[in-house]
PDB file of C-alpha atoms in Angstrom:
ATOM      1  CA  ALA N   1       4.894  13.875 -14.859  1.00  0.00           C
ATOM      2  CA  VAL N   2       1.419  12.396 -14.627  1.00  0.00           C
ATOM      3  CA  MET N   3      -0.735  13.751 -11.847  1.00  0.00           C
ATOM      4  CA  GLY N   4      -4.096  12.751 -10.452  1.00  0.00           C
ATOM      5  CA  CYS N   5      -6.338  10.150 -12.059  1.00  0.00           C
ATOM      6  CA  CYS N   6      -8.103   9.220 -15.270  1.00  0.00           C
ATOM      7  CA  SER N   7     -10.934  11.600 -14.424  1.00  0.00           C
ATOM      8  CA  SER N   8     -11.531  14.142 -11.672  1.00  0.00           C
ATOM      9  CA  SER N   9     -14.417  16.217 -10.436  1.00  0.00           C
ATOM     10  CA  ALA N  10     -14.338  19.381  -8.623  1.00  0.00           C
ATOM     11  CA  GLY N  11      14.134   7.340  20.264  1.00  0.00           C
ATOM     12  CA  ALA N  12      12.340  10.095  22.194  1.00  0.00           C
ATOM     13  CA  PRO N  13      10.498   9.625  25.472  1.00  0.00           C
ATOM     14  CA  ALA N  14       6.779   8.918  25.458  1.00  0.00           C
ATOM     15  CA  THR N  15       4.583  11.994  25.485  1.00  0.00           C
ATOM     16  CA  GLN N  16       1.447  12.065  27.596  1.00  0.00           C
ATOM     17  CA  VAL N  17      -1.278  14.563  26.876  1.00  0.00           C
ATOM     18  CA  SER N  18      -4.274  15.117  29.118  1.00  0.00           C
ATOM     19  CA  PHE N  19      -7.280  17.273  28.455  1.00  0.00           C
ATOM     20  CA  SER N  20     -10.435  17.869  30.392  1.00  0.00           C
ATOM     21  CA  GLU N  21     -13.983  17.737  29.173  1.00  0.00           C
ATOM     22  CA  PRO N  22     -16.802  19.618  30.838  1.00  0.00           C
ATOM     23  CA  SER N  23     -18.224  17.528  33.632  1.00  0.00           C
ATOM     24  CA  ARG N  24     -21.469  15.863  32.727  1.00  0.00           C
ATOM     25  CA  LYS N  25     -23.283  14.662  35.786  1.00  0.00           C
ATOM     26  CA  SER N  26     -26.344  12.543  35.995  1.00  0.00           C
ATOM     27  CA  SER N  27     -27.571  10.046  38.477  1.00  0.00           C
ATOM     28  CA  ASP N  28     -24.795   7.567  37.656  1.00  0.00           C
ATOM     29  CA  VAL N  29     -22.370   9.105  35.083  1.00  0.00           C
ATOM     30  CA  SER N  30     -19.563  11.640  35.515  1.00  0.00           C
ATOM     31  CA  VAL N  31     -16.907  12.281  32.814  1.00  0.00           C
ATOM     32  CA  THR N  32     -13.962  14.476  33.804  1.00  0.00           C
ATOM     33  CA  SER N  33     -10.916  13.818  31.580  1.00  0.00           C
ATOM     34  CA  VAL N  34      -9.383  11.730  28.820  1.00  0.00           C
ATOM     35  CA  THR N  35      -5.698  10.805  28.598  1.00  0.00           C
ATOM     36  CA  SER N  36      -3.869  10.174  25.301  1.00  0.00           C
ATOM     37  CA  VAL N  37      -0.382   8.663  25.122  1.00  0.00           C
ATOM     38  CA  ALA N  38       1.960   8.840  22.113  1.00  0.00           C
ATOM     39  CA  SER N  39       5.373   7.192  21.912  1.00  0.00           C
ATOM     40  CA  VAL N  40       8.243   6.924  19.431  1.00  0.00           C
ATOM     41  CA  PRO N  41       9.484   3.393  18.608  1.00  0.00           C
ATOM     42  CA  SER N  42      12.829   2.423  20.092  1.00  0.00           C
ATOM     43  CA  VAL N  43      15.769   0.662  18.403  1.00  0.00           C
ATOM     44  CA  LEU N  44      15.733  -3.151  18.496  1.00  0.00           C
ATOM     45  CA  SER N  45      18.462  -4.781  20.550  1.00  0.00           C
ATOM     46  CA  GLY N  46      20.583  -7.599  19.117  1.00  0.00           C
ATOM     47  CA  GLU N  47      18.677 -10.135  21.201  1.00  0.00           C
ATOM     48  CA  GLN N  48      15.299  -8.836  20.011  1.00  0.00           C
ATOM     49  CA  GLN N  49      16.425  -8.991  16.374  1.00  0.00           C
ATOM     50  CA  SER N  50      17.580 -12.599  16.830  1.00  0.00           C
ATOM     51  CA  ILE N  51      14.193 -13.575  18.303  1.00  0.00           C
ATOM     52  CA  LEU N  52      12.323 -11.930  15.426  1.00  0.00           C
ATOM     53  CA  HIS N  53      14.549 -13.624  12.835  1.00  0.00           C
ATOM     54  CA  LYS N  54      13.792 -17.026  14.372  1.00  0.00           C
ATOM     55  CA  LYS N  55      10.040 -16.356  14.353  1.00  0.00           C
ATOM     56  CA  LEU N  56      10.134 -15.223  10.732  1.00  0.00           C
ATOM     57  CA  ARG N  57      12.078 -18.342   9.704  1.00  0.00           C
ATOM     58  CA  LYS N  58       9.431 -20.520  11.356  1.00  0.00           C
ATOM     59  CA  LEU N  59       6.680 -18.628   9.515  1.00  0.00           C
ATOM     60  CA  GLN N  60       8.582 -19.109   6.258  1.00  0.00           C
ATOM     61  CA  GLU N  61       8.637 -22.882   6.828  1.00  0.00           C
ATOM     62  CA  LEU N  62       4.913 -22.843   7.566  1.00  0.00           C
ATOM     63  CA  ASP N  63       4.252 -20.792   4.427  1.00  0.00           C
ATOM     64  CA  LYS N  64       5.726 -23.557   2.256  1.00  0.00           C
ATOM     65  CA  HIS N  65       2.606 -25.618   2.979  1.00  0.00           C
ATOM     66  CA  THR N  66       0.100 -22.993   1.811  1.00  0.00           C
ATOM     67  CA  LYS N  67      -1.634 -23.862  -1.463  1.00  0.00           C
ATOM     68  CA  ILE N  68      -3.040 -20.519  -2.672  1.00  0.00           C
ATOM     69  CA  PRO N  69      -0.426 -17.750  -3.076  1.00  0.00           C
ATOM     70  CA  PHE N  70      -1.130 -14.178  -1.984  1.00  0.00           C
ATOM     71  CA  LEU N  71       0.893 -11.070  -2.758  1.00  0.00           C
ATOM     72  CA  LEU N  72       0.781  -7.698  -0.985  1.00  0.00           C
ATOM     73  CA  VAL N  73       2.055  -4.615  -2.809  1.00  0.00           C
ATOM     74  CA  GLU N  74       2.234  -1.459  -0.704  1.00  0.00           C
ATOM     75  CA  LEU N  75       2.628   1.932  -2.369  1.00  0.00           C
ATOM     76  CA  ARG N  76       3.827   4.647   0.012  1.00  0.00           C
ATOM     77  CA  GLY N  77       4.156   8.335  -0.838  1.00  0.00           C
ATOM     78  CA  ILE N  78       6.184  10.507   1.539  1.00  0.00           C
ATOM     79  CA  GLY N  79       6.506  13.653  -0.570  1.00  0.00           C
ATOM     80  CA  ASP N  80       6.663  14.822  -4.167  1.00  0.00           C
ATOM     81  CA  GLN N  81       8.962  12.443  -6.093  1.00  0.00           C
ATOM     82  CA  ASP N  82       9.639  10.619  -2.822  1.00  0.00           C
ATOM     83  CA  GLY N  83       8.025   7.238  -2.323  1.00  0.00           C
ATOM     84  CA  PHE N  84       8.640   3.559  -1.644  1.00  0.00           C
ATOM     85  CA  ILE N  85       7.111   0.300  -2.828  1.00  0.00           C
ATOM     86  CA  GLU N  86       7.181  -2.819  -0.647  1.00  0.00           C
ATOM     87  CA  ILE N  87       6.214  -6.322  -1.801  1.00  0.00           C
ATOM     88  CA  CYS N  88       5.433  -9.273   0.466  1.00  0.00           C
ATOM     89  CA  GLY N  89       4.311 -12.807  -0.357  1.00  0.00           C
ATOM     90  CA  LYS N  90       5.237 -16.016  -2.129  1.00  0.00           C
ATOM     91  CA  ASP N  91       7.233 -15.784  -5.319  1.00  0.00           C
ATOM     92  CA  GLU N  92       4.963 -17.909  -7.494  1.00  0.00           C
ATOM     93  CA  TYR N  93       4.839 -17.980 -11.316  1.00  0.00           C
ATOM     94  CA  GLY N  94       7.868 -15.671 -11.547  1.00  0.00           C
ATOM     95  CA  VAL N  95       5.892 -12.701 -10.233  1.00  0.00           C
ATOM     96  CA  TYR N  96       8.829 -11.036  -8.424  1.00  0.00           C
ATOM     97  CA  SER N  97      10.982 -11.032 -11.555  1.00  0.00           C
ATOM     98  CA  ALA N  98       8.085  -9.696 -13.651  1.00  0.00           C
ATOM     99  CA  LEU N  99       7.339  -6.924 -11.142  1.00  0.00           C
ATOM    100  CA  SER N 100      11.004  -5.972 -10.884  1.00  0.00           C
ATOM    101  CA  SER N 101      11.338  -5.581 -14.654  1.00  0.00           C
ATOM    102  CA  TRP N 102       8.109  -3.589 -14.807  1.00  0.00           C
ATOM    103  CA  LEU N 103       8.774  -1.300 -11.832  1.00  0.00           C
ATOM    104  CA  THR N 104      12.316  -0.400 -12.910  1.00  0.00           C
ATOM    105  CA  ALA N 105      11.148   0.586 -16.419  1.00  0.00           C
ATOM    106  CA  GLU N 106       9.394   3.829 -17.424  1.00  0.00           C
ATOM    107  CA  PRO N 107       7.309   5.518 -16.180  1.00  0.00           C
ATOM    108  CA  TRP N 108       7.932   4.051 -12.697  1.00  0.00           C
ATOM    109  CA  CYS N 109      11.764   4.117 -12.943  1.00  0.00           C
ATOM    110  CA  CYS N 110      12.095   2.571  -9.477  1.00  0.00           C
ATOM    111  CA  THR N 111      15.408   1.654  -7.872  1.00  0.00           C
ATOM    112  CA  GLN N 112      15.548  -1.728  -6.152  1.00  0.00           C
ATOM    113  CA  LEU N 113      16.724  -1.603  -2.527  1.00  0.00           C
ATOM    114  CA  ASP N 114      17.974  -4.225  -0.095  1.00  0.00           C
ATOM    115  CA  PRO N 115      15.083  -5.276   2.197  1.00  0.00           C
ATOM    116  CA  GLY N 116      17.271  -7.541   4.346  1.00  0.00           C
ATOM    117  CA  ASP N 117      16.864 -11.270   4.783  1.00  0.00           C
ATOM    118  CA  LEU N 118      16.344 -13.866   7.513  1.00  0.00           C
ATOM    119  CA  THR N 119      19.981 -14.305   8.540  1.00  0.00           C
ATOM    120  CA  ASP N 120      20.891 -12.991  11.974  1.00  0.00           C
ATOM    121  CA  ALA N 121      23.620 -10.735  10.533  1.00  0.00           C
ATOM    122  CA  THR N 122      21.091  -8.512   8.727  1.00  0.00           C
ATOM    123  CA  LYS N 123      18.358  -6.165   9.853  1.00  0.00           C
ATOM    124  CA  VAL N 124      14.898  -7.583  10.442  1.00  0.00           C
ATOM    125  CA  PRO N 125      13.120  -7.464   7.047  1.00  0.00           C
ATOM    126  CA  PHE N 126       9.720  -5.807   6.788  1.00  0.00           C
ATOM    127  CA  CYS N 127       9.100  -7.059   3.239  1.00  0.00           C
ATOM    128  CA  ASP N 128      10.473  -9.420   0.599  1.00  0.00           C
ATOM    129  CA  ALA N 129      11.290  -6.744  -1.994  1.00  0.00           C
ATOM    130  CA  MET N 130      11.623  -2.962  -1.737  1.00  0.00           C
ATOM    131  CA  TYR N 131      11.928  -0.167  -4.289  1.00  0.00           C
ATOM    132  CA  LYS N 132      12.579   3.572  -4.181  1.00  0.00           C
ATOM    133  CA  TRP N 133       9.691   5.195  -6.048  1.00  0.00           C
ATOM    134  CA  ASP N 134      10.456   8.654  -7.471  1.00  0.00           C
ATOM    135  CA  TRP N 135       7.455   8.633  -9.845  1.00  0.00           C
ATOM    136  CA  PHE N 136       5.096   9.396  -6.936  1.00  0.00           C
ATOM    137  CA  ARG N 137       3.841  12.949  -7.402  1.00  0.00           C
ATOM    138  CA  MET N 138       1.871  15.284  -5.191  1.00  0.00           C
ATOM    139  CA  GLU N 139       1.001  18.969  -5.407  1.00  0.00           C
ATOM    140  CA  GLY N 140      -0.947  21.628  -3.553  1.00  0.00           C
ATOM    141  CA  SER N 141      -2.468  21.386  -0.107  1.00  0.00           C
ATOM    142  CA  ASP N 142      -5.650  19.449  -0.909  1.00  0.00           C
ATOM    143  CA  GLY N 143      -4.041  16.017  -1.211  1.00  0.00           C
ATOM    144  CA  MET N 144      -3.717  15.816  -5.009  1.00  0.00           C
ATOM    145  CA  THR N 145      -1.460  12.865  -5.907  1.00  0.00           C
ATOM    146  CA  ASN N 146      -1.067  10.246  -8.619  1.00  0.00           C
ATOM    147  CA  MET N 147      -1.593   7.396  -6.118  1.00  0.00           C
ATOM    148  CA  GLY N 148      -4.927   6.345  -7.627  1.00  0.00           C
ATOM    149  CA  LEU N 149      -3.545   6.356 -11.161  1.00  0.00           C
ATOM    150  CA  ALA N 150      -0.484   4.367 -10.082  1.00  0.00           C
ATOM    151  CA  THR N 151      -2.695   1.869  -8.247  1.00  0.00           C
ATOM    152  CA  MET N 152      -4.778   1.191 -11.354  1.00  0.00           C
ATOM    153  CA  ARG N 153      -1.682   0.776 -13.522  1.00  0.00           C
ATOM    154  CA  LEU N 154      -0.417  -1.775 -11.005  1.00  0.00           C
ATOM    155  CA  ILE N 155      -3.758  -3.611 -11.052  1.00  0.00           C
ATOM    156  CA  HIS N 156      -3.819  -3.652 -14.842  1.00  0.00           C
ATOM    157  CA  PHE N 157      -0.321  -5.155 -14.959  1.00  0.00           C
ATOM    158  CA  MET N 158      -0.934  -7.749 -12.249  1.00  0.00           C
ATOM    159  CA  SER N 159      -4.444  -8.755 -13.367  1.00  0.00           C
ATOM    160  CA  GLY N 160      -4.651  -7.813 -17.033  1.00  0.00           C
ATOM    161  CA  GLU N 161      -1.157  -8.970 -18.013  1.00  0.00           C
ATOM    162  CA  LEU N 162      -0.125 -11.565 -15.406  1.00  0.00           C
ATOM    163  CA  GLY N 163      -3.614 -12.875 -14.567  1.00  0.00           C
ATOM    164  CA  TRP N 164      -3.445 -12.437 -10.777  1.00  0.00           C
ATOM    165  CA  THR N 165      -6.768 -11.936  -8.965  1.00  0.00           C
ATOM    166  CA  LEU N 166      -7.378  -8.594  -7.255  1.00  0.00           C
ATOM    167  CA  GLY N 167      -8.349  -9.244  -3.646  1.00  0.00           C
ATOM    168  CA  VAL N 168      -8.329  -6.009  -1.628  1.00  0.00           C
ATOM    169  CA  VAL N 169      -7.401  -2.350  -2.059  1.00  0.00           C
ATOM    170  CA  ASN N 170      -6.898  -0.505   1.204  1.00  0.00           C
ATOM    171  CA  GLY N 171      -5.613   3.045   1.482  1.00  0.00           C
ATOM    172  CA  GLY N 172      -5.260   5.879   3.924  1.00  0.00           C
ATOM    173  CA  ASN N 173      -3.122   8.654   5.314  1.00  0.00           C
ATOM    174  CA  VAL N 174      -0.703   8.244   8.210  1.00  0.00           C
ATOM    175  CA  GLY N 175       1.843  10.472   9.954  1.00  0.00           C
ATOM    176  CA  ARG N 176       1.381  13.165  12.559  1.00  0.00           C
ATOM    177  CA  SER N 177      -0.495  15.400  10.109  1.00  0.00           C
ATOM    178  CA  GLY N 178      -1.717  12.732   7.708  1.00  0.00           C
ATOM    179  CA  GLU N 179       0.985  13.722   5.244  1.00  0.00           C
ATOM    180  CA  LEU N 180       2.031  10.159   4.358  1.00  0.00           C
ATOM    181  CA  ARG N 181      -0.125   8.387   1.781  1.00  0.00           C
ATOM    182  CA  GLU N 182      -0.294   4.579   1.748  1.00  0.00           C
ATOM    183  CA  GLN N 183      -2.108   2.183  -0.550  1.00  0.00           C
ATOM    184  CA  GLN N 184      -2.097  -1.581   0.016  1.00  0.00           C
ATOM    185  CA  VAL N 185      -3.126  -3.871  -2.842  1.00  0.00           C
ATOM    186  CA  VAL N 186      -3.556  -7.615  -2.262  1.00  0.00           C
ATOM    187  CA  PHE N 187      -3.549 -10.151  -5.084  1.00  0.00           C
ATOM    188  CA  LYS N 188      -4.164 -13.896  -4.976  1.00  0.00           C
ATOM    189  CA  ALA N 189      -3.606 -16.849  -7.287  1.00  0.00           C
ATOM    190  CA  PRO N 190      -3.959 -16.163 -11.035  1.00  0.00           C
ATOM    191  CA  HIS N 191      -7.112 -17.034 -12.969  1.00  0.00           C
ATOM    192  CA  PRO N 192      -7.576 -16.781 -16.766  1.00  0.00           C
ATOM    193  CA  MET N 193     -10.743 -14.639 -16.446  1.00  0.00           C
ATOM    194  CA  ASN N 194      -8.639 -11.820 -14.978  1.00  0.00           C
ATOM    195  CA  PHE N 195      -7.201 -11.064 -18.427  1.00  0.00           C
ATOM    196  CA  VAL N 196     -10.567  -9.689 -19.561  1.00  0.00           C
ATOM    197  CA  VAL N 197     -12.155  -8.416 -16.324  1.00  0.00           C
ATOM    198  CA  PRO N 198     -12.196  -4.575 -16.128  1.00  0.00           C
ATOM    199  CA  HIS N 199     -11.381  -2.668 -12.937  1.00  0.00           C
ATOM    200  CA  ILE N 200     -12.426   0.836 -11.888  1.00  0.00           C
ATOM    201  CA  MET N 201     -11.536   2.665  -8.678  1.00  0.00           C
ATOM    202  CA  ILE N 202     -13.683   5.561  -7.417  1.00  0.00           C
ATOM    203  CA  GLU N 203     -12.275   7.707  -4.625  1.00  0.00           C
ATOM    204  CA  LEU N 204     -14.537  10.126  -2.740  1.00  0.00           C
ATOM    205  CA  ARG N 205     -12.415  12.808  -1.104  1.00  0.00           C
ATOM    206  CA  SER N 206     -13.537  15.011   1.770  1.00  0.00           C
ATOM    207  CA  VAL N 207     -11.965  18.130   0.198  1.00  0.00           C
ATOM    208  CA  GLY N 208     -14.686  17.997  -2.457  1.00  0.00           C
ATOM    209  CA  TYR N 209     -13.298  15.906  -5.299  1.00  0.00           C
ATOM    210  CA  ILE N 210     -14.203  12.571  -6.858  1.00  0.00           C
ATOM    211  CA  GLU N 211     -11.361  10.728  -8.588  1.00  0.00           C
ATOM    212  CA  VAL N 212     -12.070   7.937 -11.067  1.00  0.00           C
ATOM    213  CA  CYS N 213      -9.295   5.689 -12.358  1.00  0.00           C
ATOM    214  CA  SER N 214      -9.642   2.678 -14.644  1.00  0.00           C
ATOM    215  CA  ASP N 215      -7.439   0.086 -16.298  1.00  0.00           C
ATOM    216  CA  GLY N 216      -8.698   1.165 -19.719  1.00  0.00           C
ATOM    217  CA  ILE N 217     -10.465  -2.109 -20.540  1.00  0.00           C
ATOM    218  CA  ASP N 218     -14.054  -0.815 -20.382  1.00  0.00           C
ATOM    219  CA  GLU N 219     -14.228   2.742 -21.736  1.00  0.00           C
ATOM    220  CA  GLY N 220     -18.022   2.529 -21.879  1.00  0.00           C
ATOM    221  CA  ALA N 221     -18.170   2.364 -18.079  1.00  0.00           C
ATOM    222  CA  MET N 222     -16.104   5.553 -17.836  1.00  0.00           C
ATOM    223  CA  ASP N 223     -18.521   7.320 -20.190  1.00  0.00           C
ATOM    224  CA  GLU N 224     -21.495   6.228 -18.087  1.00  0.00           C
ATOM    225  CA  LEU N 225     -19.808   7.405 -14.885  1.00  0.00           C
ATOM    226  CA  GLU N 226     -19.092  10.798 -16.433  1.00  0.00           C
ATOM    227  CA  LYS N 227     -22.772  11.193 -17.284  1.00  0.00           C
ATOM    228  CA  TYR N 228     -23.786  10.065 -13.787  1.00  0.00           C
ATOM    229  CA  PHE N 229     -21.478  12.444 -11.933  1.00  0.00           C
TER     230      PHE N 229
END
């Protein structure tokens, strides 16, 4: 298994929690307490699902008139060898078929799942394509994963091989203890310059590491970064 990056340097009821802060009094300000509320999502009723399906079908009709395609690929790691990949957006230039062939081959070895569709008899879909991702790896207690490396391999395939334009990379940790890792990568319409444009991702981590991942196009930049760090 490949870990890390290219380079590294050292239906329940709602719960209400209240806590008090020391009173701070001045001529016009007094702070006594702050209330935080957390809730667990409930199950959708049949009527709610029908309403959501209708709204999504209307959005799908509206999307037919858009001229520039966008694609969102979300990588989600839940635990070691336990992850999911969700894809949303217009299926332009055969991108869904290309991604499916690529994601189900080595080293990703993903399994395609049923995301649902817009018929009332199915569950409300949260994406257009979904995959079980067992190649996600994590180890230790300091957040070491192969998320950055996987992200750059995805970018190299989408931009360097299919020509799609990288728009945004957005990542973070979610869950009660921040144990779930998510990375969202947005691509837009292909452009021929993307076949030769290099990409590098630098991640500054609060535990004291810097991770650098590249698509392998510009090795000189990696050498310069190593000298700099």
